[in-house]
Amino acid sequence: QVQLVESGGGLVQPGGSLRLSCAGSGQIFNNYVMGWYRQAPGKQRELVATITGGGITNSADSVKGRFSISRDNAENTMTLQIDSLKPDDTAVYYCNARWSIFNYWGQGTQVTVSS
């Protein structure tokens, strides 16, 4: 069973930066797509960014230019560098790894952007 653990969330002022990390245990092969999703209070969970084992990325329009996703396949590690944070970025951020019928989620890390 694959386990994913997020870290790096916290409280930050608008315009600040955070780096979120996802550490995986168990084998996550490079055919898995990994990504970050977020869920704000009262809203559906939404895509933030994804990255393939080969390093191909995509991201939501709302975060382009501010969020950068990266991945280390050998270490089962994924990061999300977040700059120029806005109050609308406030959410629980979840790490995800999926391929075909396999779909794993972390427990989430809270990001709060407030003055």
mmCIF file of C-alpha atoms in Angstrom:
data_model
loop_
_atom_site.group_PDB
_atom_site.id
_atom_site.type_symbol
_atom_site.label_atom_id
_atom_site.label_comp_id
_atom_site.label_asym_id
_atom_site.label_seq_id
_atom_site.Cartn_x
_atom_site.Cartn_y
_atom_site.Cartn_z
ATOM 1 C CA GLN A 1 0.000 0.000 0.000
ATOM 2 C CA VAL A 2 1.340 3.396 -1.011
ATOM 3 C CA GLN A 3 1.357 6.107 1.646
ATOM 4 C CA LEU A 4 1.701 9.820 0.894
ATOM 5 C CA VAL A 5 2.477 12.463 3.511
ATOM 6 C CA GLU A 6 2.337 16.207 2.868
ATOM 7 C CA SER A 7 4.247 18.846 4.787
ATOM 8 C CA GLY A 8 5.086 22.531 4.563
ATOM 9 C CA GLY A 9 1.708 24.160 5.004
ATOM 10 C CA GLY A 10 1.062 27.012 7.365
ATOM 11 C CA LEU A 11 -0.082 30.590 7.774
ATOM 12 C CA VAL A 12 1.394 33.180 5.434
ATOM 13 C CA GLN A 13 0.564 36.754 4.494
ATOM 14 C CA PRO A 14 -0.600 37.679 0.991
ATOM 15 C CA GLY A 15 2.356 37.905 -1.356
ATOM 16 C CA GLY A 16 4.356 35.394 0.643
ATOM 17 C CA SER A 17 5.757 32.028 -0.392
ATOM 18 C CA LEU A 18 5.559 28.419 0.723
ATOM 19 C CA ARG A 19 7.099 25.161 -0.375
ATOM 20 C CA LEU A 20 4.961 22.070 0.054
ATOM 21 C CA SER A 21 6.484 18.598 0.051
ATOM 22 C CA CYS A 22 5.021 15.145 -0.487
ATOM 23 C CA ALA A 23 6.920 12.087 0.706
ATOM 24 C CA GLY A 24 5.879 8.661 -0.524
ATOM 25 C CA SER A 25 6.427 5.221 0.945
ATOM 26 C CA GLY A 26 6.015 2.045 -1.026
ATOM 27 C CA GLN A 27 6.797 1.833 -4.709
ATOM 28 C CA ILE A 28 5.567 4.689 -6.854
ATOM 29 C CA PHE A 29 6.721 3.867 -10.351
ATOM 30 C CA ASN A 30 7.310 6.480 -12.991
ATOM 31 C CA ASN A 31 4.144 5.552 -14.874
ATOM 32 C CA TYR A 32 2.144 7.177 -12.061
ATOM 33 C CA VAL A 33 1.011 10.724 -12.565
ATOM 34 C CA MET A 34 1.542 12.726 -9.394
ATOM 35 C CA GLY A 35 -0.075 15.999 -8.541
ATOM 36 C CA TRP A 36 -1.347 18.532 -6.093
ATOM 37 C CA TYR A 37 -5.024 19.218 -5.505
ATOM 38 C CA ARG A 38 -6.693 21.585 -3.097
ATOM 39 C CA GLN A 39 -10.036 21.978 -1.397
ATOM 40 C CA ALA A 40 -11.287 25.211 0.113
ATOM 41 C CA PRO A 41 -14.168 25.300 2.613
ATOM 42 C CA GLY A 42 -17.487 24.795 0.851
ATOM 43 C CA LYS A 43 -15.855 24.016 -2.493
ATOM 44 C CA GLN A 44 -15.066 20.938 -4.552
ATOM 45 C CA ARG A 45 -11.560 19.558 -4.626
ATOM 46 C CA GLU A 46 -9.751 21.021 -7.611
ATOM 47 C CA LEU A 47 -6.608 20.386 -9.596
ATOM 48 C CA VAL A 48 -3.598 22.565 -8.850
ATOM 49 C CA ALA A 49 -0.850 20.925 -10.904
ATOM 50 C CA THR A 50 0.262 17.505 -12.126
ATOM 51 C CA ILE A 51 3.552 16.014 -13.245
ATOM 52 C CA THR A 52 4.324 12.776 -15.075
ATOM 53 C CA GLY A 53 7.261 10.493 -14.390
ATOM 54 C CA GLY A 54 8.938 12.039 -17.409
ATOM 55 C CA GLY A 55 8.562 15.554 -16.041
ATOM 56 C CA ILE A 56 5.642 16.765 -18.154
ATOM 57 C CA THR A 57 3.592 19.267 -16.166
ATOM 58 C CA ASN A 58 0.280 21.019 -16.355
ATOM 59 C CA SER A 59 -1.429 23.396 -13.966
ATOM 60 C CA ALA A 60 -4.623 25.288 -13.373
ATOM 61 C CA ASP A 61 -4.897 28.707 -14.983
ATOM 62 C CA SER A 62 -5.372 30.293 -11.572
ATOM 63 C CA VAL A 63 -1.882 29.279 -10.426
ATOM 64 C CA LYS A 64 0.187 29.551 -13.597
ATOM 65 C CA GLY A 65 3.199 31.770 -13.105
ATOM 66 C CA ARG A 66 3.021 31.427 -9.318
ATOM 67 C CA PHE A 67 3.132 27.673 -8.621
ATOM 68 C CA SER A 68 5.883 25.302 -9.742
ATOM 69 C CA ILE A 69 5.684 21.519 -9.408
ATOM 70 C CA SER A 70 8.663 19.169 -9.385
ATOM 71 C CA ARG A 71 9.333 15.498 -8.746
ATOM 72 C CA ASP A 72 12.173 13.172 -7.790
ATOM 73 C CA ASN A 73 11.242 9.671 -8.905
ATOM 74 C CA ALA A 74 14.179 7.993 -7.171
ATOM 75 C CA GLU A 75 13.235 9.515 -3.811
ATOM 76 C CA ASN A 76 9.435 9.249 -4.167
ATOM 77 C CA THR A 77 9.259 12.954 -3.456
ATOM 78 C CA MET A 78 7.243 15.771 -4.984
ATOM 79 C CA THR A 79 7.268 19.476 -4.207
ATOM 80 C CA LEU A 80 5.142 22.503 -4.927
ATOM 81 C CA GLN A 81 6.808 25.914 -4.781
ATOM 82 C CA ILE A 82 4.208 28.614 -4.268
ATOM 83 C CA ASP A 83 4.944 32.309 -4.733
ATOM 84 C CA SER A 84 2.780 35.428 -4.583
ATOM 85 C CA LEU A 85 0.160 33.755 -2.449
ATOM 86 C CA LYS A 86 -3.360 35.146 -2.473
ATOM 87 C CA PRO A 87 -6.179 34.753 0.050
ATOM 88 C CA ASP A 88 -8.029 32.649 -2.544
ATOM 89 C CA ASP A 89 -5.207 30.097 -2.313
ATOM 90 C CA THR A 90 -6.362 29.204 1.197
ATOM 91 C CA ALA A 91 -7.223 25.504 1.184
ATOM 92 C CA VAL A 92 -6.157 22.066 2.266
ATOM 93 C CA TYR A 93 -3.577 20.860 -0.249
ATOM 94 C CA TYR A 94 -3.450 17.154 -1.069
ATOM 95 C CA CYS A 95 -0.747 15.042 -2.665
ATOM 96 C CA ASN A 96 -1.937 12.493 -5.224
ATOM 97 C CA ALA A 97 -0.450 9.590 -7.173
ATOM 98 C CA ARG A 98 -2.519 7.719 -9.724
ATOM 99 C CA TRP A 99 -2.352 5.313 -12.641
ATOM 100 C CA SER A 100 -5.202 3.294 -14.089
ATOM 101 C CA ILE A 101 -7.221 1.860 -11.181
ATOM 102 C CA PHE A 102 -4.633 2.902 -8.603
ATOM 103 C CA ASN A 103 -5.272 6.209 -6.876
ATOM 104 C CA TYR A 104 -3.583 7.333 -3.651
ATOM 105 C CA TRP A 105 -4.079 10.440 -1.551
ATOM 106 C CA GLY A 106 -2.263 12.039 1.343
ATOM 107 C CA GLN A 107 -4.010 13.434 4.395
ATOM 108 C CA GLY A 108 -3.526 17.033 3.329
ATOM 109 C CA THR A 109 -1.726 20.085 4.648
ATOM 110 C CA GLN A 110 -3.446 23.361 5.479
ATOM 111 C CA VAL A 111 -2.395 26.539 3.691
ATOM 112 C CA THR A 112 -3.894 29.747 5.067
ATOM 113 C CA VAL A 113 -3.220 33.094 3.395
ATOM 114 C CA SER A 114 -4.333 35.996 5.545
ATOM 115 C CA SER A 115 -3.228 39.420 6.718
#
